[in-house]
CSV table of C-alpha atoms in Angstrom, one decimal:
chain,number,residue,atom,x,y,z
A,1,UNK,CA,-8.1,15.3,-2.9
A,2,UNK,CA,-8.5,12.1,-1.5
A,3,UNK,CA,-8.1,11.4,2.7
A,4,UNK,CA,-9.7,9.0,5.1
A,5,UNK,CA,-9.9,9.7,9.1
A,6,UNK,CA,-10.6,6.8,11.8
A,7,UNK,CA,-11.8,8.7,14.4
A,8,UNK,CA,-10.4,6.2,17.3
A,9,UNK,CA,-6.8,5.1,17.3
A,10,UNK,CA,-8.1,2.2,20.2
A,11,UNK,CA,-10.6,0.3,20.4
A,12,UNK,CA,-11.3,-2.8,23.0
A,13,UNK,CA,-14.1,-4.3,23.3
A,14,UNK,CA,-15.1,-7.8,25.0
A,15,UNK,CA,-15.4,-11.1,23.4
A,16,UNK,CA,-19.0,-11.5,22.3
A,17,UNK,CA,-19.6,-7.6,22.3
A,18,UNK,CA,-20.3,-5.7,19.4
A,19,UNK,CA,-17.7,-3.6,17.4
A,20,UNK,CA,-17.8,-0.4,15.9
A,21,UNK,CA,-14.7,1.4,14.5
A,22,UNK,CA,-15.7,4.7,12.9
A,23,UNK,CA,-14.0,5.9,9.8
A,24,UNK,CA,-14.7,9.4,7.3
A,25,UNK,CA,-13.5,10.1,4.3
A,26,UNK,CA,-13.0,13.2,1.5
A,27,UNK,CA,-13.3,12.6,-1.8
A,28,UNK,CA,-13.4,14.8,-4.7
A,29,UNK,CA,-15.2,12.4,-7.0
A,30,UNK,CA,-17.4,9.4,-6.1
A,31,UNK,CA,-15.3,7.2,-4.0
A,32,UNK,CA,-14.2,3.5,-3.7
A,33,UNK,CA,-13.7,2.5,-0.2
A,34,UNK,CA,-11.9,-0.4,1.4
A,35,UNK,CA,-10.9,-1.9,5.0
A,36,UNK,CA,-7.6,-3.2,5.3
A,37,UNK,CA,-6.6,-5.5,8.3
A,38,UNK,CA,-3.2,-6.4,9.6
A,39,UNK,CA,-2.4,-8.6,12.5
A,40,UNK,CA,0.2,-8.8,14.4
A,41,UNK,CA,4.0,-8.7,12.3
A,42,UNK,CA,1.6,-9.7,9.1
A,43,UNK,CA,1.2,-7.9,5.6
A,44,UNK,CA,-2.7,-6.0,5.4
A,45,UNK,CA,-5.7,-8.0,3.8
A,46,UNK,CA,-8.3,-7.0,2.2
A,47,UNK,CA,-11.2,-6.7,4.5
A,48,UNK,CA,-14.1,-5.5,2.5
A,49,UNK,CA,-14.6,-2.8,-0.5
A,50,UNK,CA,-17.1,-0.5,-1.9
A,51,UNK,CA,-17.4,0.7,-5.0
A,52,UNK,CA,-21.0,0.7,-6.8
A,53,UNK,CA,-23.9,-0.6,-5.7
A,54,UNK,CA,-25.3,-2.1,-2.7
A,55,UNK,CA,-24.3,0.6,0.0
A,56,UNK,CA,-23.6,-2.1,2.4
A,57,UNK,CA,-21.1,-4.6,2.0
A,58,UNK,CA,-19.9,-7.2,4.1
A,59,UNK,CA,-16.8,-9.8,5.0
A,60,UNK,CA,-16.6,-13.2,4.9
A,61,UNK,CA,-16.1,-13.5,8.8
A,62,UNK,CA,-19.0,-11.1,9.7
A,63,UNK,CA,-17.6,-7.8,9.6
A,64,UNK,CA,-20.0,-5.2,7.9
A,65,UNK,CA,-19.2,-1.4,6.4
A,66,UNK,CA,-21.9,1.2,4.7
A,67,UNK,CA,-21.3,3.6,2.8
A,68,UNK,CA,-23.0,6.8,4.0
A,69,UNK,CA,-22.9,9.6,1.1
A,70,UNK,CA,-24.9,12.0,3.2
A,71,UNK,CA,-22.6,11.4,6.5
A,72,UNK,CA,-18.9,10.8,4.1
A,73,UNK,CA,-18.8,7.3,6.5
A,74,UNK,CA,-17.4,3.9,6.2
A,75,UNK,CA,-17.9,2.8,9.2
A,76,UNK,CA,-16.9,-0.7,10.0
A,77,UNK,CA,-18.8,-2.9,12.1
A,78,UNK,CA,-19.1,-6.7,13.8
A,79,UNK,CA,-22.3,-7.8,15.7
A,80,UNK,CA,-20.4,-10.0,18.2
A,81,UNK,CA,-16.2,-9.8,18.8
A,82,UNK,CA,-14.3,-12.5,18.8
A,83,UNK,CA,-10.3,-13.1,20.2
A,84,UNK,CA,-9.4,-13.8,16.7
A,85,UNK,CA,-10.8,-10.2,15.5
A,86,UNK,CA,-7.7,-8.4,17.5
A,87,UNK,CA,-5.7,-6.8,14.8
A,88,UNK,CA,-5.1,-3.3,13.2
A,89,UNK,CA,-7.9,-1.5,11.0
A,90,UNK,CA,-7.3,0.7,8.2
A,91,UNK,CA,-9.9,2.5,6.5
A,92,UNK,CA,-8.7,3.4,2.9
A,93,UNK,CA,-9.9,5.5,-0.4
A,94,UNK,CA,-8.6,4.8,-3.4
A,95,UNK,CA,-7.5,7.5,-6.0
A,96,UNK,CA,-8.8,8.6,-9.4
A,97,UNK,CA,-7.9,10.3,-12.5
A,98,UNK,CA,-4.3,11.2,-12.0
A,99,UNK,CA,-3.8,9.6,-9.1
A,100,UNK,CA,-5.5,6.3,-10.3
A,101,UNK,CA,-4.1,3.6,-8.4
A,102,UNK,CA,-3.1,5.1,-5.1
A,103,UNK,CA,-5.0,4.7,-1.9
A,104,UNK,CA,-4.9,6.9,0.8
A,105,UNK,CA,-5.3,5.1,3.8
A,106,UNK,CA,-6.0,6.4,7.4
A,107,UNK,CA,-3.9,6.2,10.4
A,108,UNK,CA,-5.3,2.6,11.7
A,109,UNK,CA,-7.5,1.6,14.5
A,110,UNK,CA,-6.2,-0.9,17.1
A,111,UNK,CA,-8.7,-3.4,18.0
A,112,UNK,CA,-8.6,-5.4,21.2
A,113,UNK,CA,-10.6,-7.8,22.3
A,114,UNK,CA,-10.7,-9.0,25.9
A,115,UNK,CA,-11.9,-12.8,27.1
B,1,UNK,CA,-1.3,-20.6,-2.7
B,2,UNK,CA,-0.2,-17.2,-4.3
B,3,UNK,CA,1.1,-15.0,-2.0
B,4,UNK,CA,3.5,-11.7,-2.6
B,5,UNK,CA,7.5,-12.9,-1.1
B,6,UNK,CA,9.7,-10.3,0.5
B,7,UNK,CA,12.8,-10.9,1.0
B,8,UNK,CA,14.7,-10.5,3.7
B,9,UNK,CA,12.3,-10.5,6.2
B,10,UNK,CA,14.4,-8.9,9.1
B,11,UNK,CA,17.5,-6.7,8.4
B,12,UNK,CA,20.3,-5.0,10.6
B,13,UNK,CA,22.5,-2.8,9.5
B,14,UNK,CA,24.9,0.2,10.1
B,15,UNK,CA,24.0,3.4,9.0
B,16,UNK,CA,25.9,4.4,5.8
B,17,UNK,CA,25.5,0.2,4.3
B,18,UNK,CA,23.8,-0.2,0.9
B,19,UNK,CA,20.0,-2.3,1.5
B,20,UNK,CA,18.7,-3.9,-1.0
B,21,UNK,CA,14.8,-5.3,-0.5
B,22,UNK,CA,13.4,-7.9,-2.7
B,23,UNK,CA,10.0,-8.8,-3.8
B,24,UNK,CA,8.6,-11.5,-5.9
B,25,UNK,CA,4.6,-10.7,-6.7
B,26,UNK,CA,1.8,-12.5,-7.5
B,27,UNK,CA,2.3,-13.9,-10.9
B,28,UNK,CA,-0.1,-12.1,-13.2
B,29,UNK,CA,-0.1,-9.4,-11.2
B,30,UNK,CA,1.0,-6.2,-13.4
B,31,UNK,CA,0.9,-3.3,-10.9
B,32,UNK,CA,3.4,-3.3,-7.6
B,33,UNK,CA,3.8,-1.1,-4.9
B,34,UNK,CA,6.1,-0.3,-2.1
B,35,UNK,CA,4.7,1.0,1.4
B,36,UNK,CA,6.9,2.3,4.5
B,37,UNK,CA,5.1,1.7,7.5
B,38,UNK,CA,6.2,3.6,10.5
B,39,UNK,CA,4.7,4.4,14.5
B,40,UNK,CA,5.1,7.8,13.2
B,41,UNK,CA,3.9,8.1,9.9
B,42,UNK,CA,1.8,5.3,9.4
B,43,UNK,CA,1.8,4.0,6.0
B,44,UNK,CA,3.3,5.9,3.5
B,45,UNK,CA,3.7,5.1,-0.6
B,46,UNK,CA,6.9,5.0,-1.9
B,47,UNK,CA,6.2,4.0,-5.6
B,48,UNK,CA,4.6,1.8,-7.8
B,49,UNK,CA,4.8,0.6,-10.7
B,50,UNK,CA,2.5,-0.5,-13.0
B,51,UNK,CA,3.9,-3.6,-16.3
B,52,UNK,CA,7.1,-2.6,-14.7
B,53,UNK,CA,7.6,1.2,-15.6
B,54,UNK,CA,7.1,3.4,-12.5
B,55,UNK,CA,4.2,5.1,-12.5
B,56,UNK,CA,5.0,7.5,-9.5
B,57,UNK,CA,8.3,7.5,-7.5
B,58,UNK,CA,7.3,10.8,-5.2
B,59,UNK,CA,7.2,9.2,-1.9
B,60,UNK,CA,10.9,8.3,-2.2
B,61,UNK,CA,13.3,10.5,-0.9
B,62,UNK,CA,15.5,10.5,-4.3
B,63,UNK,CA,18.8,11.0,-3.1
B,64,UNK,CA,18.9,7.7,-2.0
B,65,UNK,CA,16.2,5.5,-2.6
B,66,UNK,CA,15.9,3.6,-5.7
B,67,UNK,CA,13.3,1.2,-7.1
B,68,UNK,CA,13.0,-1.1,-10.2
B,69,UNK,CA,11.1,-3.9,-11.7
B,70,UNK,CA,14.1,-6.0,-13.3
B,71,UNK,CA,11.3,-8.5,-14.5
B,72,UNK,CA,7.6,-9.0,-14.1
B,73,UNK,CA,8.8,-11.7,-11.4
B,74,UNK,CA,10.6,-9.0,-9.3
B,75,UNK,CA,10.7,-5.6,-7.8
B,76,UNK,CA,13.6,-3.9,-5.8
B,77,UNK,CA,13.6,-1.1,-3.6
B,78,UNK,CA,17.5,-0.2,-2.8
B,79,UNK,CA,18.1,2.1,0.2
B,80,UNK,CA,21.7,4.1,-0.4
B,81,UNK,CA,23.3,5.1,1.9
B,82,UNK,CA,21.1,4.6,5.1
B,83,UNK,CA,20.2,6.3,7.4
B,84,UNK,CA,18.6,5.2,11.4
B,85,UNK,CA,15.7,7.5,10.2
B,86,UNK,CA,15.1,4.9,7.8
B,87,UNK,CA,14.5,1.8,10.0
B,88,UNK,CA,10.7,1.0,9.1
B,89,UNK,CA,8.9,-2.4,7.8
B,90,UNK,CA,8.9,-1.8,4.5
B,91,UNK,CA,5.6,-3.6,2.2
B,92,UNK,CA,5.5,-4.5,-1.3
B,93,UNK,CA,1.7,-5.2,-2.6
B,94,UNK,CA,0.8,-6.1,-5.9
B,95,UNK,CA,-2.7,-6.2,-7.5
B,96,UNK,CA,-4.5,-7.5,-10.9
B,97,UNK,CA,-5.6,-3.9,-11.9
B,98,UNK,CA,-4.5,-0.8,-11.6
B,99,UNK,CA,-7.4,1.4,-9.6
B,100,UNK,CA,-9.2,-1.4,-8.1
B,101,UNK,CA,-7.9,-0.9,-5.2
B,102,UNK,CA,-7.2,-4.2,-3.8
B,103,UNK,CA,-3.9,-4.9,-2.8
B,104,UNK,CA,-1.9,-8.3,-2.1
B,105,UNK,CA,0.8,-7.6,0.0
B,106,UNK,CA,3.8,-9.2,1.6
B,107,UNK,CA,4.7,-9.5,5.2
B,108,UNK,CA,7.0,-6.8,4.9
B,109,UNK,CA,10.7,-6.6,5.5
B,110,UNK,CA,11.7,-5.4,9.1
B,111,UNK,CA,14.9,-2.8,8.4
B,112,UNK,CA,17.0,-1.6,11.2
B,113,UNK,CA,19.5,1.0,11.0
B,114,UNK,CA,21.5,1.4,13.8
């Protein structure tokens, strides 16, 4: 069976700080791995996604996620926060065999970012 | 710009009242999927569907949910009768390939049941 955690259901950080939200997963085969992002009244984008390969993996606005086998992590992180970064983070895996096409995702993480 | 469209965006209604929810996806797109989001639950699946047949309905309550893919250029998702329990924002997401796990959703439609 396929489940993700995020560990934090808050996070606030200052602008200009780094960013860390913290996310674990279970996955009965190899998994593909994803962050989701949804501001405020919005639909979720796709943040970033693992699947093969290169272990780390990264946005296009500086966000960065690796995949830890050895910890089952998928953490997210940003060197330096900015005011536009406030939104809600969720961490998701995606199913397989017969539950190919679901993904499971985890509860979210709010992210605030202070000026 | 291709974007998934829900329609409506915002809806009030009396418990007992038919809803209907609309959404249009991305054209191309061959799998859609319809998401309950709640403060309680989170984000739930409700079904998807994947060149229009469903491919997994057991997040709806059956009794009186309902969802179809008239045509590849829209999905339904009809709520009969309902309930306050079943005020939520309701997503629709569609996607290129079934697996991949990346989504395109809507901006959801905001249902209120008083």
């Amino acid at each position: 069976a396929q489940s993700v955690t995020q560990l934090d259901s808050h996070v606030s950080v200052s602008e200009g700080t780094p960013v860390l939200l913290r996310c674990n997963y279970s996955s009965s085969y190899s998994p593909s791995l994803f962050w989701y992002v949804q501001h405020p009244n919005k639909g979720l984008q796709l943040l970033l996604k693992y699947t093969t390969g290169a272990t780390l993996v990264k946005s296009i606005n500086g966000f960065e996620a690796e995949f830890k086998k050895s910890e089952t992590s998928f953490h997210l992180t940003k060197p330096s926060a900015h005011m536009s970064d406030a939104a809600e983070y969720f961490c998701v895996v995606s199913g397989r065999g017969s539950t190919l096409g679901r993904l499971y995702f985890g509860r979210g993480t709010q992210l605030t970012v202070w000026p | 710009d291709a974007r998934v469209t829900q329609t409506p965006r915002h809806k009030v209604t009396e418990m007992g009242q038919e809803v209907t929810m609309r959404c249009q996806p991305i054209l191309g797109h061959n799998t859609v999927f319809w998401y309950r989001q709640t403060m309680m639950q989170g984000l739930e699946l409700l079904a998807y569907f994947r060149n229009r047949a469903p491919l997994d309905d057991s997040g709806m309550p059956k009794d009186r949910f309902s969802a179809e893919m008239p045509d590849a250029t829209l999905a339904t998702l009809k709520i009969q009768p309902s309930e306050p329990r079943d005020s939520a924002v309701y997503f629709c997401a569609s996607g290129l390939v079934l697996g991949s796990g990346e989504l395109f959703f809507g901006e959801g439609s905001r249902l209120t049941v008083l």
